[in-house]
Tab-separated table of C-alpha atoms and ligand atoms in Angstrom:
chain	number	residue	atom	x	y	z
A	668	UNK	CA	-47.704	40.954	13.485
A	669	UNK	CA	-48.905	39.291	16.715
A	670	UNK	CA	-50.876	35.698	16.629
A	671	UNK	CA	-54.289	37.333	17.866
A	672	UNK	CA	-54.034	40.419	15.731
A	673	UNK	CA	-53.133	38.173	12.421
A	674	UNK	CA	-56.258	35.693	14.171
A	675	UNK	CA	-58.558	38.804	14.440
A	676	UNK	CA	-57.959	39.957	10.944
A	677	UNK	CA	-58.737	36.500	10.010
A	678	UNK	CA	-61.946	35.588	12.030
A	679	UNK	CA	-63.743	39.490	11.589
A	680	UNK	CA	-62.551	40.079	8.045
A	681	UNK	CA	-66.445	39.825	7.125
A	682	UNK	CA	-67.990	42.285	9.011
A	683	UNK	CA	-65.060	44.849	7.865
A	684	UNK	CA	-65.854	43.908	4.278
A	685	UNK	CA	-69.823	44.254	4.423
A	686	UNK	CA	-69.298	47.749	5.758
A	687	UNK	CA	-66.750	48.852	3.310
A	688	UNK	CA	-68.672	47.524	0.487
A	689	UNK	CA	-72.215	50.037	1.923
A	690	UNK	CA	-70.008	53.479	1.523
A	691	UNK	CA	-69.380	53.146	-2.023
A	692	UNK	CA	-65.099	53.877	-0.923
A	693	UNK	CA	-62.779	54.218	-3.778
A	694	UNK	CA	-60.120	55.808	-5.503
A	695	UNK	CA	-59.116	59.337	-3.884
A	696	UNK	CA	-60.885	58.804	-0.584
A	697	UNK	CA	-59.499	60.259	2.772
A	698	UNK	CA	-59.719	58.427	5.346
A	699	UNK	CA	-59.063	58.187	9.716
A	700	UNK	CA	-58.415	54.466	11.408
A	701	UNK	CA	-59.093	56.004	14.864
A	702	UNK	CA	-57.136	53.209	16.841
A	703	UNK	CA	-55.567	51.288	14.270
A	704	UNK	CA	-53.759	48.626	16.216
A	705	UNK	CA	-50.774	47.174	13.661
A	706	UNK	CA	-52.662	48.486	10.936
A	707	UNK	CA	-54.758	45.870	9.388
A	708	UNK	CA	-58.062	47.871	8.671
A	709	UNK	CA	-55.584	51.305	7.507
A	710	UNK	CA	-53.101	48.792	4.678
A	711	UNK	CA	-56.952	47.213	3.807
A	712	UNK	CA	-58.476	51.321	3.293
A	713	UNK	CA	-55.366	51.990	1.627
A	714	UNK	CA	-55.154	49.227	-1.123
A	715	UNK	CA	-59.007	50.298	-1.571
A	716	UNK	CA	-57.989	54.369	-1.992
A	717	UNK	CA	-54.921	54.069	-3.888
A	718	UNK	CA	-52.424	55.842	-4.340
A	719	UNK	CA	-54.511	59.148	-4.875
A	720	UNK	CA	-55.932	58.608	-1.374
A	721	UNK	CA	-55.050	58.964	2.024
A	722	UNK	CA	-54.969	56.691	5.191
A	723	UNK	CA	-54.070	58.871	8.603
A	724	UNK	CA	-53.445	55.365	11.109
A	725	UNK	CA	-54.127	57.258	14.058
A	726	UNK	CA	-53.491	55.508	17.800
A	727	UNK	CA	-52.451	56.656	21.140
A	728	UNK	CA	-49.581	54.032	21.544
A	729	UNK	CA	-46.557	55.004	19.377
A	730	UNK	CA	-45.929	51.403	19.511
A	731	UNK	CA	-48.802	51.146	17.003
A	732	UNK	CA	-47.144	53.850	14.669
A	733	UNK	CA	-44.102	51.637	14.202
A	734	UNK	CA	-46.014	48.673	13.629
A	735	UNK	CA	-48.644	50.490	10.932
A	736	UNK	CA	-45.321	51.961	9.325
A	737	UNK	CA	-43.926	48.569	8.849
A	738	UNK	CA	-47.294	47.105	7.910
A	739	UNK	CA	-47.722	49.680	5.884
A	740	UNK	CA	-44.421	50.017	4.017
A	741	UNK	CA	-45.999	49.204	0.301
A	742	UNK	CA	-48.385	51.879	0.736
A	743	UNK	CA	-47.040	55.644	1.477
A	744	UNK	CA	-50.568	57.003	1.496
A	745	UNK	CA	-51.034	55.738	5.057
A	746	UNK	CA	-50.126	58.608	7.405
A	747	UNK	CA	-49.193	56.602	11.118
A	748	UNK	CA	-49.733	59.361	14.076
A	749	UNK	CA	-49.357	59.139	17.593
A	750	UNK	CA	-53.012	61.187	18.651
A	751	UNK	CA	-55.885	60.551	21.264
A	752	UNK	CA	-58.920	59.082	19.607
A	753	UNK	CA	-60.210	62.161	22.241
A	754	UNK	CA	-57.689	64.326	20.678
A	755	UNK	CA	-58.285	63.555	17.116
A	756	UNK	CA	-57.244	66.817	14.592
A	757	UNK	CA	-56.125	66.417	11.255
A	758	UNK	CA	-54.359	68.000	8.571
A	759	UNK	CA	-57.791	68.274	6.470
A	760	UNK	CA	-61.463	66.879	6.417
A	761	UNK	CA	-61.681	63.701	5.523
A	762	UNK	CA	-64.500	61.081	3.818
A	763	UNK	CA	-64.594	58.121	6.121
A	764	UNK	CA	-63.765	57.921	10.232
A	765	UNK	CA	-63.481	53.983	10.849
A	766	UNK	CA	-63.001	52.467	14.613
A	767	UNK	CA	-62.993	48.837	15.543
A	768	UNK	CA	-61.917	47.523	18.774
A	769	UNK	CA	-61.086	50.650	19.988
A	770	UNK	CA	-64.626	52.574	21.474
A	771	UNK	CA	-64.142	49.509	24.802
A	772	UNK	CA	-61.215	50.608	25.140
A	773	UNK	CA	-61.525	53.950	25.832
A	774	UNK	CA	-62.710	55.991	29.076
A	775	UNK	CA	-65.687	57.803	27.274
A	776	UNK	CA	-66.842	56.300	24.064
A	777	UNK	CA	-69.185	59.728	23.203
A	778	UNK	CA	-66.264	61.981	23.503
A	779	UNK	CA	-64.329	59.842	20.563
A	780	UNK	CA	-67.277	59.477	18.362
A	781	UNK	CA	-67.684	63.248	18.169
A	782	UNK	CA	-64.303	63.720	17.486
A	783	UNK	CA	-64.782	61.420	14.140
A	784	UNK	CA	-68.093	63.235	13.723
A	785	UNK	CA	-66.271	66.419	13.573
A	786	UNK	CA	-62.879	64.649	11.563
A	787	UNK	CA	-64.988	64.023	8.228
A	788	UNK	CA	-66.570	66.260	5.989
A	789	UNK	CA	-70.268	67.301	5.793
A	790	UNK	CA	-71.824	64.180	4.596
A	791	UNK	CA	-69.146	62.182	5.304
A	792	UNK	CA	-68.643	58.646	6.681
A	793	UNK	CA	-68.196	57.767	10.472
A	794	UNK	CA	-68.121	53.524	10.947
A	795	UNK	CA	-67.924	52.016	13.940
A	796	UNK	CA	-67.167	48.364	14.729
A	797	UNK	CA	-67.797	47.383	18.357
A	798	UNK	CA	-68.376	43.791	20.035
A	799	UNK	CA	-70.684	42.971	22.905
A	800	UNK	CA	-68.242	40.559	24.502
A	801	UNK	CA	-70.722	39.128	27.051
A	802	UNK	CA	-72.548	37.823	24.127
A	803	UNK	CA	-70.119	35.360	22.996
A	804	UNK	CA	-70.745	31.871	24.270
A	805	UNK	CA	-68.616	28.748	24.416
A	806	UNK	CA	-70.111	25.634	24.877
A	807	UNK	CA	-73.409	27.195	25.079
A	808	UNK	CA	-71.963	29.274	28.268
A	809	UNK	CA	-71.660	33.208	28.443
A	810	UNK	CA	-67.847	34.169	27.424
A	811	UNK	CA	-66.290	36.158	30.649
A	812	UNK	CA	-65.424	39.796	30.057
A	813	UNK	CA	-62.079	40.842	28.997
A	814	UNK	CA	-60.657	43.410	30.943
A	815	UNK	CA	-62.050	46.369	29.159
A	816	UNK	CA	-63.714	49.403	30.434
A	817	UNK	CA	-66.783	48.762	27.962
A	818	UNK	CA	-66.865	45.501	26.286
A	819	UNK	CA	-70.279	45.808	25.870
A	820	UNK	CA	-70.383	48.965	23.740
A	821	UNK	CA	-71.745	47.733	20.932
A	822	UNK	CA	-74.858	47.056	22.373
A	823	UNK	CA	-75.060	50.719	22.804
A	824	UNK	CA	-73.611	51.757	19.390
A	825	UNK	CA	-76.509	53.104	17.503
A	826	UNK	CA	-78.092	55.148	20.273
A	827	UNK	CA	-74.233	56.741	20.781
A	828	UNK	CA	-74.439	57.190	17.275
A	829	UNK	CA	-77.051	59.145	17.084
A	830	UNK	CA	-75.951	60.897	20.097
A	831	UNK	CA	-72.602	62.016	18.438
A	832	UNK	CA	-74.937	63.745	15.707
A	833	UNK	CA	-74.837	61.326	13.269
A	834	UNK	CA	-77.439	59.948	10.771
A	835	UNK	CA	-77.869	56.122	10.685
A	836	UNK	CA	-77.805	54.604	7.537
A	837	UNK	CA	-76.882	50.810	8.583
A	838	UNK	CA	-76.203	49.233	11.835
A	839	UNK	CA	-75.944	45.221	12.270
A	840	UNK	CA	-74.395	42.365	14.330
A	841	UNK	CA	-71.776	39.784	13.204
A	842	UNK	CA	-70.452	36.816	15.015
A	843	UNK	CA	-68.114	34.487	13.949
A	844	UNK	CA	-69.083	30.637	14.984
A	845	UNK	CA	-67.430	27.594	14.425
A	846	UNK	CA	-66.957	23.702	16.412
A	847	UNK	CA	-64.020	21.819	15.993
A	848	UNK	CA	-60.373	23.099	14.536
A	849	UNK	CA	-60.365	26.131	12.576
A	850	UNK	CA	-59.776	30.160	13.037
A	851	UNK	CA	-62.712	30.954	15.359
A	852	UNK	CA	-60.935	27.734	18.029
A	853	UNK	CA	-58.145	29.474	17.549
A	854	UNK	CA	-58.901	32.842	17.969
A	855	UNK	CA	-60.520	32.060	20.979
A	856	UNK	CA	-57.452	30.027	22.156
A	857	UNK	CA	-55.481	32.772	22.000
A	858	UNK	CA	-56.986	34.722	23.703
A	859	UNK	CA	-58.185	32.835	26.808
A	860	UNK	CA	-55.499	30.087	27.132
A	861	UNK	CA	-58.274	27.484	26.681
A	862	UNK	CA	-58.760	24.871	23.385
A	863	UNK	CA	-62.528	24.460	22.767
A	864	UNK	CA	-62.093	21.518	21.327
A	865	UNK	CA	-65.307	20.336	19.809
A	866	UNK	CA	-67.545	22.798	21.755
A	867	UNK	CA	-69.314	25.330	19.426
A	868	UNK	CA	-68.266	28.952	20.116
A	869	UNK	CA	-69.807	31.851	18.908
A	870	UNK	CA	-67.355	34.953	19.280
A	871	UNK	CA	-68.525	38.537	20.539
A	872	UNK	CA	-70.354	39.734	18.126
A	873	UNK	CA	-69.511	42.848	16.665
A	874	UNK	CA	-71.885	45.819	15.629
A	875	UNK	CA	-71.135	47.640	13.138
A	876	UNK	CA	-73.129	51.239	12.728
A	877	UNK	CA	-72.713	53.022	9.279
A	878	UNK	CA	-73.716	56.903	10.201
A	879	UNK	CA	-73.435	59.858	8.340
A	880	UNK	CA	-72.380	63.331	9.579
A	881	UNK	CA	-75.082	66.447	8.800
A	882	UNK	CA	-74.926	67.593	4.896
A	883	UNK	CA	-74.693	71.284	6.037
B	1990	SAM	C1	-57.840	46.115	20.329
B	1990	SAM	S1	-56.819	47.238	19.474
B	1990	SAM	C2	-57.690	47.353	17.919
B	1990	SAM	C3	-56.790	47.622	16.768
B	1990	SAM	C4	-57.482	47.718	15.410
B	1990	SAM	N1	-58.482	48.777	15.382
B	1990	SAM	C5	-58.088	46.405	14.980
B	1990	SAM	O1	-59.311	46.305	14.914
B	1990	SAM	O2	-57.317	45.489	14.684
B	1990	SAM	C6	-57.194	48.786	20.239
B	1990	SAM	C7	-56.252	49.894	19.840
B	1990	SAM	O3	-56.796	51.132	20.308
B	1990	SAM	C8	-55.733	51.920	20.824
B	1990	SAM	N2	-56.319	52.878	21.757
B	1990	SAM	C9	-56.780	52.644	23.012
B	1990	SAM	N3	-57.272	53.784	23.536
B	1990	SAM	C10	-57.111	54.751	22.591
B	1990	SAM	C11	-57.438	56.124	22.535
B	1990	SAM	N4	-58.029	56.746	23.560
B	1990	SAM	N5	-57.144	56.802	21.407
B	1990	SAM	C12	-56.552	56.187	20.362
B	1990	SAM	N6	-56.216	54.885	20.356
B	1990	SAM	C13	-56.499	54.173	21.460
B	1990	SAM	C14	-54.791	50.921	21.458
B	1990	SAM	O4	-53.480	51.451	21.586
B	1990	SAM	C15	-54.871	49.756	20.466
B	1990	SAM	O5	-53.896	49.857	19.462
Protein backbone atom coordinates (compact mmCIF):
# COMPACT_ATOMS: atom_id res chain seq x y z
CA UNK A 1 0.00 0.00 0.00
CA UNK A 2 1.29 3.46 -1.02
CA UNK A 3 2.32 6.24 1.81
CA UNK A 4 -0.70 8.63 0.83
CA UNK A 5 -3.25 5.89 0.43
CA UNK A 6 -2.15 4.21 4.00
CA UNK A 7 -2.08 8.42 5.11
CA UNK A 8 -5.63 8.86 3.62
CA UNK A 9 -7.07 5.86 5.32
CA UNK A 10 -5.57 7.26 8.36
CA UNK A 11 -6.52 11.05 8.32
CA UNK A 12 -10.48 10.39 6.73
CA UNK A 13 -11.15 7.19 8.64
CA UNK A 14 -13.91 9.40 10.55
CA UNK A 15 -16.02 10.57 8.07
CA UNK A 16 -16.09 6.82 6.52
CA UNK A 17 -17.10 5.58 9.96
CA UNK A 18 -19.98 8.23 10.73
CA UNK A 19 -21.55 7.23 7.45
CA UNK A 20 -21.31 3.56 7.86
CA UNK A 21 -22.59 3.72 11.29
CA UNK A 22 -26.23 5.95 9.66
CA UNK A 23 -27.16 2.78 7.22
CA UNK A 24 -27.60 0.35 9.86
CA UNK A 25 -24.85 -2.20 7.41
CA UNK A 26 -24.38 -5.65 8.66
CA UNK A 27 -24.17 -9.16 8.22
CA UNK A 28 -25.34 -10.33 4.57
CA UNK A 29 -25.18 -6.91 2.96
CA UNK A 30 -24.18 -6.43 -0.80
CA UNK A 31 -22.31 -3.97 -1.50
CA UNK A 32 -20.37 -1.68 -4.75
CA UNK A 33 -16.93 0.44 -3.87
CA UNK A 34 -17.35 2.35 -7.18
CA UNK A 35 -13.55 3.37 -7.44
CA UNK A 36 -11.99 1.55 -4.80
CA UNK A 37 -8.39 2.59 -5.08
CA UNK A 38 -6.18 -0.38 -3.13
CA UNK A 39 -9.18 -1.28 -1.41
CA UNK A 40 -9.32 0.30 1.92
CA UNK A 41 -13.12 1.28 2.13
CA UNK A 42 -14.09 -2.53 0.17
CA UNK A 43 -11.60 -4.89 3.13
CA UNK A 44 -13.42 -2.14 5.81
CA UNK A 45 -17.36 -3.11 4.06
CA UNK A 46 -16.20 -6.51 4.02
CA UNK A 47 -15.06 -7.17 7.69
CA UNK A 48 -18.52 -5.26 8.42
CA UNK A 49 -20.68 -7.89 5.93
CA UNK A 50 -18.98 -11.00 6.67
CA UNK A 51 -18.61 -13.71 5.22
CA UNK A 52 -22.40 -13.98 4.14
CA UNK A 53 -21.93 -10.68 2.29
CA UNK A 54 -20.53 -9.38 -0.67
CA UNK A 55 -17.98 -6.58 -1.62
CA UNK A 56 -17.78 -6.03 -5.73
CA UNK A 57 -14.25 -3.49 -5.58
CA UNK A 58 -15.07 -2.03 -8.73
CA UNK A 59 -12.32 0.52 -10.58
CA UNK A 60 -11.36 1.35 -14.03
CA UNK A 61 -7.54 0.72 -13.50
CA UNK A 62 -6.80 -3.05 -13.34
CA UNK A 63 -3.93 -1.90 -11.39
CA UNK A 64 -6.47 -1.35 -8.59
CA UNK A 65 -7.87 -5.01 -9.00
CA UNK A 66 -4.47 -6.45 -8.13
CA UNK A 67 -3.97 -4.26 -5.35
CA UNK A 68 -7.79 -4.85 -3.76
CA UNK A 69 -7.01 -8.70 -4.40
CA UNK A 70 -3.95 -8.53 -2.34
CA UNK A 71 -5.54 -6.19 0.19
CA UNK A 72 -8.17 -8.19 0.20
CA UNK A 73 -6.73 -11.71 0.46
CA UNK A 74 -8.40 -12.54 4.13
CA UNK A 75 -11.67 -11.76 2.82
CA UNK A 76 -13.05 -13.79 -0.43
CA UNK A 77 -16.34 -11.93 -0.31
CA UNK A 78 -14.72 -8.94 -2.02
CA UNK A 79 -15.30 -9.33 -5.77
CA UNK A 80 -12.19 -6.90 -7.52
CA UNK A 81 -13.49 -5.89 -11.25
CA UNK A 82 -12.01 -3.93 -13.81
CA UNK A 83 -15.53 -1.65 -14.85
CA UNK A 84 -16.25 2.15 -15.58
CA UNK A 85 -17.84 3.82 -12.62
CA UNK A 86 -19.96 5.02 -16.10
CA UNK A 87 -20.17 1.46 -16.99
CA UNK A 88 -21.16 0.04 -13.72
CA UNK A 89 -23.40 -3.55 -14.17
CA UNK A 90 -23.40 -6.16 -11.78
CA UNK A 91 -24.08 -9.64 -11.27
CA UNK A 92 -27.24 -8.68 -8.94
CA UNK A 93 -28.81 -5.64 -7.03
CA UNK A 94 -27.11 -4.71 -4.35
CA UNK A 95 -27.80 -2.73 -0.69
CA UNK A 96 -25.18 -0.05 -0.53
CA UNK A 97 -23.22 1.95 -3.66
CA UNK A 98 -20.21 3.76 -1.76
CA UNK A 99 -17.72 6.33 -3.73
CA UNK A 100 -15.00 8.39 -2.17
CA UNK A 101 -12.40 10.15 -4.03
CA UNK A 102 -13.55 9.02 -7.09
CA UNK A 103 -16.78 11.53 -8.39
CA UNK A 104 -13.39 14.48 -9.08
CA UNK A 105 -12.03 12.24 -10.82
CA UNK A 106 -14.26 11.48 -13.31
CA UNK A 107 -15.44 13.40 -16.63
CA UNK A 108 -19.22 13.59 -15.60
CA UNK A 109 -19.98 13.06 -11.99
CA UNK A 110 -24.12 12.72 -12.83
CA UNK A 111 -23.56 9.98 -15.25
CA UNK A 112 -21.72 7.77 -12.30
CA UNK A 113 -24.15 8.60 -9.64
CA UNK A 114 -27.00 7.20 -11.72
CA UNK A 115 -25.23 4.29 -12.44
CA UNK A 116 -25.05 3.55 -8.42
CA UNK A 117 -28.63 4.80 -8.32
CA UNK A 118 -29.57 2.15 -10.68
CA UNK A 119 -26.71 -0.64 -9.05
CA UNK A 120 -28.74 -0.96 -5.62
CA UNK A 121 -31.99 -2.16 -4.92
CA UNK A 122 -35.26 -0.19 -4.40
CA UNK A 123 -34.60 1.44 -1.16
CA UNK A 124 -31.23 0.87 -1.19
CA UNK A 125 -28.10 2.83 -0.15
CA UNK A 126 -26.05 5.17 -2.52
CA UNK A 127 -23.02 7.17 -0.27
CA UNK A 128 -20.96 9.46 -1.59
CA UNK A 129 -17.77 10.94 -0.12
CA UNK A 130 -16.42 13.96 -2.01
CA UNK A 131 -13.90 16.86 -0.87
CA UNK A 132 -14.04 20.50 -1.84
CA UNK A 133 -10.28 20.80 -2.19
CA UNK A 134 -10.23 24.62 -2.50
CA UNK A 135 -11.49 24.64 0.96
CA UNK A 136 -8.54 23.33 2.65
CA UNK A 137 -6.25 25.97 4.04
CA UNK A 138 -2.67 25.90 5.27
CA UNK A 139 -1.47 28.49 7.27
CA UNK A 140 -4.68 30.21 7.07
CA UNK A 141 -4.11 30.29 3.04
CA UNK A 142 -6.48 28.56 0.39
CA UNK A 143 -4.85 24.95 -0.50
CA UNK A 144 -4.13 25.01 -4.53
CA UNK A 145 -6.16 22.55 -6.59
CA UNK A 146 -4.91 19.20 -7.38
CA UNK A 147 -5.07 18.34 -10.79
CA UNK A 148 -8.54 16.99 -10.92
CA UNK A 149 -11.30 17.64 -13.28
CA UNK A 150 -13.71 18.50 -10.21
CA UNK A 151 -12.10 18.89 -6.94
CA UNK A 152 -14.75 20.84 -5.88
CA UNK A 153 -17.58 18.32 -6.24
CA UNK A 154 -18.54 18.06 -3.04
CA UNK A 155 -19.76 21.33 -2.82
CA UNK A 156 -22.21 20.21 -5.34
CA UNK A 157 -22.97 16.74 -3.87
CA UNK A 158 -26.41 17.01 -2.52
CA UNK A 159 -28.00 18.92 -5.38
CA UNK A 160 -26.29 15.93 -7.81
CA UNK A 161 -27.81 13.77 -5.45
CA UNK A 162 -30.95 14.63 -5.79
CA UNK A 163 -30.45 14.97 -9.40
CA UNK A 164 -29.43 11.22 -9.79
CA UNK A 165 -33.01 10.45 -8.21
CA UNK A 166 -32.07 9.91 -4.95
CA UNK A 167 -33.68 10.75 -1.54
CA UNK A 168 -31.44 12.57 1.01
CA UNK A 169 -31.35 11.26 4.25
CA UNK A 170 -27.87 12.83 5.57
CA UNK A 171 -25.36 14.99 3.96
CA UNK A 172 -22.37 16.74 6.05
CA UNK A 173 -18.78 18.11 5.87
CA UNK A 174 -15.63 16.71 7.58
CA UNK A 175 -12.19 18.13 7.71
CA UNK A 176 -9.38 16.86 9.29
CA UNK A 177 -7.15 19.74 11.18
CA UNK A 178 -4.16 19.54 13.01
CA UNK A 179 -0.64 22.03 13.83
CA UNK A 180 2.49 20.56 14.49
CA UNK A 181 3.66 16.66 13.76
CA UNK A 182 1.04 14.22 13.33
CA UNK A 183 -1.11 12.43 10.34
CA UNK A 184 -2.92 15.50 8.95
CA UNK A 185 1.25 17.23 8.48
CA UNK A 186 1.83 14.32 6.99
CA UNK A 187 -0.80 13.69 4.81
CA UNK A 188 -0.45 16.94 3.52
CA UNK A 189 3.35 16.40 3.07
CA UNK A 190 2.80 13.83 0.94
CA UNK A 191 1.00 15.07 -1.10
CA UNK A 192 2.40 18.55 -1.89
CA UNK A 193 6.16 18.05 -1.17
CA UNK A 194 5.88 20.75 1.53
CA UNK A 195 6.28 20.17 5.71
CA UNK A 196 3.81 22.53 7.46
CA UNK A 197 5.63 22.59 10.22
CA UNK A 198 3.77 24.35 12.95
CA UNK A 199 1.21 26.03 10.62
CA UNK A 200 -2.40 24.78 11.25
CA UNK A 201 -3.89 22.98 8.22
CA UNK A 202 -7.24 22.10 7.74
CA UNK A 203 -7.54 19.37 4.87
CA UNK A 204 -10.34 19.44 2.05
CA UNK A 205 -13.12 18.74 3.59
CA UNK A 206 -15.08 15.99 2.51
CA UNK A 207 -18.99 15.75 2.09
CA UNK A 208 -20.46 12.98 2.59
CA UNK A 209 -24.34 12.60 1.22
CA UNK A 210 -26.31 9.50 2.54
CA UNK A 211 -29.30 9.13 -0.26
CA UNK A 212 -31.65 6.59 -0.80
CA UNK A 213 -32.88 5.18 -4.15
CA UNK A 214 -37.03 5.26 -4.76
CA UNK A 215 -38.89 2.32 -2.64
CA UNK A 216 -40.84 1.32 -5.82
C1 LIG B 1 -8.22 8.90 -5.43
S1 LIG B 1 -8.54 7.22 -5.78
C2 LIG B 1 -9.68 6.83 -4.46
C3 LIG B 1 -9.61 5.41 -4.03
C4 LIG B 1 -10.56 5.02 -2.90
N1 LIG B 1 -11.95 5.25 -3.26
C5 LIG B 1 -10.22 5.72 -1.60
O1 LIG B 1 -11.01 6.55 -1.16
O2 LIG B 1 -9.18 5.39 -1.03
C6 LIG B 1 -9.59 7.30 -7.19
C7 LIG B 1 -9.82 5.95 -7.84
O3 LIG B 1 -10.87 6.09 -8.80
C8 LIG B 1 -10.52 5.36 -9.96
N2 LIG B 1 -11.27 5.92 -11.08
C9 LIG B 1 -11.04 7.09 -11.73
N3 LIG B 1 -11.97 7.27 -12.69
C10 LIG B 1 -12.80 6.19 -12.63
C11 LIG B 1 -13.96 5.81 -13.35
N4 LIG B 1 -14.46 6.57 -14.33
N5 LIG B 1 -14.56 4.65 -13.02
C12 LIG B 1 -14.06 3.87 -12.04
N6 LIG B 1 -12.97 4.17 -11.32
C13 LIG B 1 -12.35 5.33 -11.61
C14 LIG B 1 -9.02 5.51 -10.07
O4 LIG B 1 -8.44 4.47 -10.86
C15 LIG B 1 -8.60 5.45 -8.60
O5 LIG B 1 -8.31 4.14 -8.19
Amino acid sequence: MDVVKALRDDVYRRPLDTALERLGIGPGWRCVDVGAGGGDVSVALAEIVGATGRVYAVDSDPRARDETAAAAAAHSQVVAITQAGEDLLLPELVDLAFCRFLLMHVVDPSVVLNRMRKAVKAGGWVVAQEPITSAGRVGGAQMSMPDAPHPDVGALLPALARKAGLEIVDAWAEAPAGAGPGPVAEYLESLTGVDPGEDPVVLPPLVTVVGRAPTG
